[in-house]
Each structure stands twice: as C-alpha cells, then as structure tokens.
Short mmCIF file of C-alpha atoms in Angstrom, two decimals:
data_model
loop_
_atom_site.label_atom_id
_atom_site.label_comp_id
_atom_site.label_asym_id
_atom_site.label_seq_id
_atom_site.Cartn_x
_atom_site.Cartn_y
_atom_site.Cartn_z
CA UNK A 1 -25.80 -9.04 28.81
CA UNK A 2 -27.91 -7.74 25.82
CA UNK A 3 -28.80 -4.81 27.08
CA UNK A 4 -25.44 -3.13 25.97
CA UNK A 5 -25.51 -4.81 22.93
CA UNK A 6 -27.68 -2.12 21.32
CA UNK A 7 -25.08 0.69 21.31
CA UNK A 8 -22.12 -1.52 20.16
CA UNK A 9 -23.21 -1.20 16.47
CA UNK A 10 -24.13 2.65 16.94
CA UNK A 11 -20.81 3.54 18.40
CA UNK A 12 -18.95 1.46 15.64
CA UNK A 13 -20.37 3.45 13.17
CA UNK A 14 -19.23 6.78 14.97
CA UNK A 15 -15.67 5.70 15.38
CA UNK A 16 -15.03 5.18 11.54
CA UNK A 17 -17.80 7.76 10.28
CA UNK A 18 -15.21 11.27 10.61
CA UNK A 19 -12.30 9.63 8.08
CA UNK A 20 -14.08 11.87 5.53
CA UNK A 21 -13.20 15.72 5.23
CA UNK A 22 -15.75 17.65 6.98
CA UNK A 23 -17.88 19.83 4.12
CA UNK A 24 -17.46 17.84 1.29
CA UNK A 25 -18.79 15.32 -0.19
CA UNK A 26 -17.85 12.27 -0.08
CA UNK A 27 -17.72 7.98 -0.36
CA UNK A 28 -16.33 6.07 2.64
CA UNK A 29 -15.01 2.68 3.44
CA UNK A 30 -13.40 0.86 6.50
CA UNK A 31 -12.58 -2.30 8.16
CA UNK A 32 -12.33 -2.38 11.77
CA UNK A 33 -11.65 -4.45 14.96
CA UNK A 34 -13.87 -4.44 17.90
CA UNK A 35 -13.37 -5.68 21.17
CA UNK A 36 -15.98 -6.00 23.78
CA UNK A 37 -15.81 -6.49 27.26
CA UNK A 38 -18.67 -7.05 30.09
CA UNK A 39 -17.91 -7.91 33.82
CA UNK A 40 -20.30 -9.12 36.08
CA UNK A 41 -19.91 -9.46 39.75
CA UNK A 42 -22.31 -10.81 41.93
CA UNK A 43 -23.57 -10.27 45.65
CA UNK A 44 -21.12 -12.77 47.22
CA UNK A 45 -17.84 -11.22 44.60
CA UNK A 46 -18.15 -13.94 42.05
CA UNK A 47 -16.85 -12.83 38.58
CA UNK A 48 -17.73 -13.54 35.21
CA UNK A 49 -16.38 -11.77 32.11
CA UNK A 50 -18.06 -11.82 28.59
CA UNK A 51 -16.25 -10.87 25.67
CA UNK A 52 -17.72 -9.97 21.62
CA UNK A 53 -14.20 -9.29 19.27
CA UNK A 54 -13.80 -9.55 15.79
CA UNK A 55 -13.38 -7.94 12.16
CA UNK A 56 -16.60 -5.44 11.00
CA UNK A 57 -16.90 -2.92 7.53
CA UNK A 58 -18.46 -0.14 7.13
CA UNK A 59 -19.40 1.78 3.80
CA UNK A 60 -21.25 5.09 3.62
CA UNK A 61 -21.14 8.63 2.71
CA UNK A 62 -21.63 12.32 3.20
CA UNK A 63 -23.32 15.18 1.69
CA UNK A 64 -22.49 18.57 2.04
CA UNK A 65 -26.02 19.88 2.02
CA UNK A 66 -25.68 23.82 3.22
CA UNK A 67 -22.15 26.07 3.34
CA UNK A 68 -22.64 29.67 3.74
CA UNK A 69 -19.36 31.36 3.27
CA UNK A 70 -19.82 34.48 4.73
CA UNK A 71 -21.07 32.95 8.20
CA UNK A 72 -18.93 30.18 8.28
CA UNK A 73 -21.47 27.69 8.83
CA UNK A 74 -22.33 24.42 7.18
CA UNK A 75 -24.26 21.32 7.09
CA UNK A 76 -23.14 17.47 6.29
CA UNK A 77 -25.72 15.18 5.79
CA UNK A 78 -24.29 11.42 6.26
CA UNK A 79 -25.54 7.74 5.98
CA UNK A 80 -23.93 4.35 6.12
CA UNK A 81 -23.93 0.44 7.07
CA UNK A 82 -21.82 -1.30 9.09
CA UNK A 83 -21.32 -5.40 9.86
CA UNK A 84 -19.77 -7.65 12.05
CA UNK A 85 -20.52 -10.58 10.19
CA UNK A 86 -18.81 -13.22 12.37
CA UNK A 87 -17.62 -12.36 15.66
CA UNK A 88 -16.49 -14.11 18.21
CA UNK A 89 -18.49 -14.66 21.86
CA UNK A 90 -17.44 -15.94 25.05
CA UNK A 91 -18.45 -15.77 28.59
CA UNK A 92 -15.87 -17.57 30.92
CA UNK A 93 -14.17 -20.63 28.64
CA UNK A 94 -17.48 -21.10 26.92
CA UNK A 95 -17.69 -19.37 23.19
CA UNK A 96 -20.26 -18.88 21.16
CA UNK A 97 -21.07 -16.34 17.76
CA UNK A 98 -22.46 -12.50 17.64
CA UNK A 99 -23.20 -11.02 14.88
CA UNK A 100 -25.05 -7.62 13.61
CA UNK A 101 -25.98 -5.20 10.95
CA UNK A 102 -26.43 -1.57 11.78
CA UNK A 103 -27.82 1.29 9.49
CA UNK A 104 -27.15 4.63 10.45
CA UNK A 105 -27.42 8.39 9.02
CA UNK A 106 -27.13 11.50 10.87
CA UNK A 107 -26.63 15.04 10.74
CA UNK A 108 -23.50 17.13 11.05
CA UNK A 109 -23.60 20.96 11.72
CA UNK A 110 -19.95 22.74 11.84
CA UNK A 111 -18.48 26.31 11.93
CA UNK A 112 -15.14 27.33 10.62
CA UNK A 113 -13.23 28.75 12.80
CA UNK A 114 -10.05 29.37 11.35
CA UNK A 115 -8.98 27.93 7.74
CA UNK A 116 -8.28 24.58 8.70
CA UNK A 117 -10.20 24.23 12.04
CA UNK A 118 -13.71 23.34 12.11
CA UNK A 119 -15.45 23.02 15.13
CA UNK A 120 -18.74 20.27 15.03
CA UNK A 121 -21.68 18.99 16.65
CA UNK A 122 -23.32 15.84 15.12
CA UNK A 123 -26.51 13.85 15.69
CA UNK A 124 -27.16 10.35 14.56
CA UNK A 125 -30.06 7.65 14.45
CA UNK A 126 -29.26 4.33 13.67
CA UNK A 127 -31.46 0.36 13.53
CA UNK A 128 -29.66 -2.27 14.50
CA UNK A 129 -30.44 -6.19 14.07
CA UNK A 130 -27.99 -8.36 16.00
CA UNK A 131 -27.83 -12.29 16.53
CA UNK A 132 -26.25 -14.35 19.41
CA UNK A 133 -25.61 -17.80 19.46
CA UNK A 134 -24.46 -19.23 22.37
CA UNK A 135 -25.13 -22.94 23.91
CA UNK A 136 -26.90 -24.09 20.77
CA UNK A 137 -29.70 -20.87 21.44
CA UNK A 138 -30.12 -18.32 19.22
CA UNK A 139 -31.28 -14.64 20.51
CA UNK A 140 -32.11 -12.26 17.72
CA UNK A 141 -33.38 -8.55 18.41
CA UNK A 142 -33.64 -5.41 16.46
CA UNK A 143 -34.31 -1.68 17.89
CA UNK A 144 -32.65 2.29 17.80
CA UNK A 145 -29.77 4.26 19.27
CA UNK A 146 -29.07 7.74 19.42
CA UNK A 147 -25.99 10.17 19.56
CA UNK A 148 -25.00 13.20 20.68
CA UNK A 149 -21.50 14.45 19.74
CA UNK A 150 -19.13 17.50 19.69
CA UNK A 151 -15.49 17.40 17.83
CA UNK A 152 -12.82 19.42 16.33
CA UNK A 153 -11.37 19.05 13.14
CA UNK A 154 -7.42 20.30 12.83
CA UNK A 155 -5.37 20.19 9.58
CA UNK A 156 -2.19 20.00 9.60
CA UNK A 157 -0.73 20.17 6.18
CA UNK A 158 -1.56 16.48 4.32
CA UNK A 159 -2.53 15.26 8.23
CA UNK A 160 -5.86 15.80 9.93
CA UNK A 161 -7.05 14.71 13.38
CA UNK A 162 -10.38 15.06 14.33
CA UNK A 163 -11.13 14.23 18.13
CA UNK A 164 -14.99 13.98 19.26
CA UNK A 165 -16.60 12.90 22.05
CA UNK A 166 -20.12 11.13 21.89
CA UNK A 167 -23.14 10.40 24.05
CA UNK A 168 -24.78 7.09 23.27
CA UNK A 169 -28.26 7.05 24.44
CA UNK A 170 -30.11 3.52 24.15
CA UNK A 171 -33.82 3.96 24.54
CA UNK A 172 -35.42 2.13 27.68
CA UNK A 173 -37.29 -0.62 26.61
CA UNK A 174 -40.87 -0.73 27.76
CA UNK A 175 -41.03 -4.41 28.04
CA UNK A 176 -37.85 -4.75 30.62
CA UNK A 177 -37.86 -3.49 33.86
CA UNK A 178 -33.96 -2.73 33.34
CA UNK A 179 -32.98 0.83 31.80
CA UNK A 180 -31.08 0.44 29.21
CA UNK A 181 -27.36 1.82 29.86
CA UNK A 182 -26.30 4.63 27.33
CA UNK A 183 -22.52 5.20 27.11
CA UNK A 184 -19.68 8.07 26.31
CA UNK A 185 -17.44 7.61 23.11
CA UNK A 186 -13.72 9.26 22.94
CA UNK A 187 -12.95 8.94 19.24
CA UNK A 188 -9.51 9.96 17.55
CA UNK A 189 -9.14 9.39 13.56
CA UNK A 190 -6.44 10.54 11.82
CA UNK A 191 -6.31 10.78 8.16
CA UNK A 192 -3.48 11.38 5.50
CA UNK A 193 -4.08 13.12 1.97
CA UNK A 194 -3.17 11.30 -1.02
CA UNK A 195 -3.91 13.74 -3.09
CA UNK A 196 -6.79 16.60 -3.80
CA UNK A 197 -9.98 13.72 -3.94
CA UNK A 198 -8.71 10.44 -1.93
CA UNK A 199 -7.75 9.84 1.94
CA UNK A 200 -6.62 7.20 3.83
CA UNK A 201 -7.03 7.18 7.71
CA UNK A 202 -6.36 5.66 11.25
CA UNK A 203 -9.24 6.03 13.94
CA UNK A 204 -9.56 4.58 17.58
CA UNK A 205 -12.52 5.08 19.76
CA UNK A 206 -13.06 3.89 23.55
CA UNK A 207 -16.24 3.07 24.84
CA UNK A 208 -17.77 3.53 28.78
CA UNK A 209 -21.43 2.44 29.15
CA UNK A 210 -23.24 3.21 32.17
CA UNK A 211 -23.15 0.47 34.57
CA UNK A 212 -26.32 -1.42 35.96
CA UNK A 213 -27.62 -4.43 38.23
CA UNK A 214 -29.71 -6.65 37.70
CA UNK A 215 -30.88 -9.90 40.20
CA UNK A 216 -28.28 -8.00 42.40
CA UNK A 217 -25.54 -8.74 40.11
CA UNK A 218 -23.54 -5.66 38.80
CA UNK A 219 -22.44 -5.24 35.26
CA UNK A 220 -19.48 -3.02 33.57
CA UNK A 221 -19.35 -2.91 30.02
CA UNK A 222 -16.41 -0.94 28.09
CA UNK A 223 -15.22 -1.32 24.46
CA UNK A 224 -12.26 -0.53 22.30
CA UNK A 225 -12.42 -0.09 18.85
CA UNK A 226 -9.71 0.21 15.65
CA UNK A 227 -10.56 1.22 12.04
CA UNK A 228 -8.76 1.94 8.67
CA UNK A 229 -10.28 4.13 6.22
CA UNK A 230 -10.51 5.23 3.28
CA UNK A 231 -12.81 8.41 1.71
CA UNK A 232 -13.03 9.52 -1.79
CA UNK A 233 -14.22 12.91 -2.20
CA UNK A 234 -15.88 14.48 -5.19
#
C-alpha cells in the first residue's frame, strides 16, 4: 500500500506546477482535489480496494533564469509546496486519515518554436513526509521522487493549454525487498489571461503507476487529479 504513496505528492505538484506562463517569472497558487485508487487482488481473486481523496494547496514560483533571443532557448527555474492536510483513507468500509507535505523545485528548459508555441522538457526533485492513520496506528515516512517530463505550450489568444506527459520515478528502497513502482503522468492545464500580469487556470492530470506483487497479491494503483490556479507574473 505505501509503496505508491511516495509519488502521489510528486505528481500533485506536477499537475498544478504549468498554470504559470512559461519564461516569466512568476507567483503561483492552487487548490486541488485528489483521488486515489489501489486494487489488490489476491491468488484465489479476492479484491480489496483502497482509496486516499481529498482537498490539497499548493504555492510556489518560477524564475526565468536564462532567455537567449536569438536561439530561442530558455531556462525556468521553479520551486514550491504542496499539502493535503486532511484526507480521507479507506480500504474496504474501513476509513482512516492520510496526510502529507511535499517540497519540490525543478528545472525547466524550453525552445520557442513559433511565437506562441514553446516546446519543454522539465526535471524535478521533490521530499515528501506523509502520515497514515488507520485502525488507531500511525505510519509516518519521509523520502524523494523524481520526474522526467516533455510538454507543449500553445496560446491561443487570452487561452493557453499546455499538455505534458511525465515519468515518475520512485527510488527503490534498500531496506524492502519490493521495487518501488514509478508511474506516467498525462497533465492538461488550461489557463485564461486576465490581463498583462495575472492568470487564472484549469488543470487535470491522470496518474498510471507500475503495477507490483507482493505475498502473491497483485496491486494497481491509478490517480486522478483536479486543480484551480492562479499565477501572478512580474
């Protein structure tokens, strides 16, 4: 079960992370709704599903560290928190609590292709601390995830989408004999111009972790994710 648990806060922080304009700088905040899901099915067919949903935030930023005009390349250094403060747990009709804090930064090279097309790469680091209470037991661990992304970014007059796709890789644990599953992100937000400095956005993201077994039991973990945003740029 908490072997995917790792990734969760990484990913959330990718999903809401590209509501700021690529190549500027730039203060972001969101909200967000996650929702979690794990299936297990044992040897004999026996199924049990686990399930972590609830509000998070996020607050960070982005600096636009290196532009070269007459290459077209550029550089966006980034950082930020996110929290799930109080989520909700359950495995079958039995519910406990989850909660984490994540801390993230990462590093976003683009190219412009066209005036308002930018193509991207990005990788990001984040720590994570996490809590789960469940049965009266409290399991608390801490540790790093990685990412590996590649996006677009499209204007389209006050609108721009900017579609990515992300490897999550979750770093085997010496002390388990279990490899730690990493996962692929799809990630769509879509922001609106207020005006020159301020945007508001929509972003979705869908999660697919690598499956595993363990005690011949086999797990599938997937996760959707929905954020509103806001950047100011300056």
């Amino acid at each position: 079960m908490t072997k995917t648990l790792s990734l969760i806060t990484l990913v959330l922080t990718i999903s809401t992370s590209l509501f700021s304009e690529i190549g500027r700088n730039s203060l972001d905040l969101s909200i967000g709704f996650v929702d979690d899901k794990i299936k297990a099915t044992s040897s004999t067919g026996t199924k049990v599903q686990s399930r972590i949903e609830g509000l998070t935030w996020s607050i960070g930023g982005s600096i636009n560290a290196y532009s070269d005009s007459k290459t077209s390349y550029g550089l966006d250094i980034g950082a930020g928190i996110s929290n799930g403060p109080d989520l909700s747990f359950t495995l079958g009709s039995t519910e406990g609590s989850f909660e984490f804090i994540n801390y993230g930064i990462g590093l976003l090279p683009y190219y412009n292709y066209t005036s308002d097309t930018k193509l991207f790469a990005s990788f990001n680091y984040a720590y994570y601390d996490y809590e789960l209470d469940y049965l009266g037991l409290k399991t608390k661990a801490d540790g790093n995830s990685y990412s590996l992304g590649l996006g677009i970014e499209k204007k389209l007059s006050a609108i721009t989408i900017t579609p990515g796709i992300f490897l999550g890789i979750n770093p085997d644990d010496a002390e388990s004999s279990i490899d730690d599953p990493d996962g692929i992100t799809f990630s769509l937000p879509i922001t609106l111009a207020q005006n020159e400095n301020t945007e508001i956005g929509l972003g979705v993201s869908y999660t697919k972790f690598d499956d595993f077994t363990l005690n011949s039991t086999n797990f599938e973990n997937t996760k959707l994710n929905f954020g509103l945003g806001y950047s100011h740029k300056f």
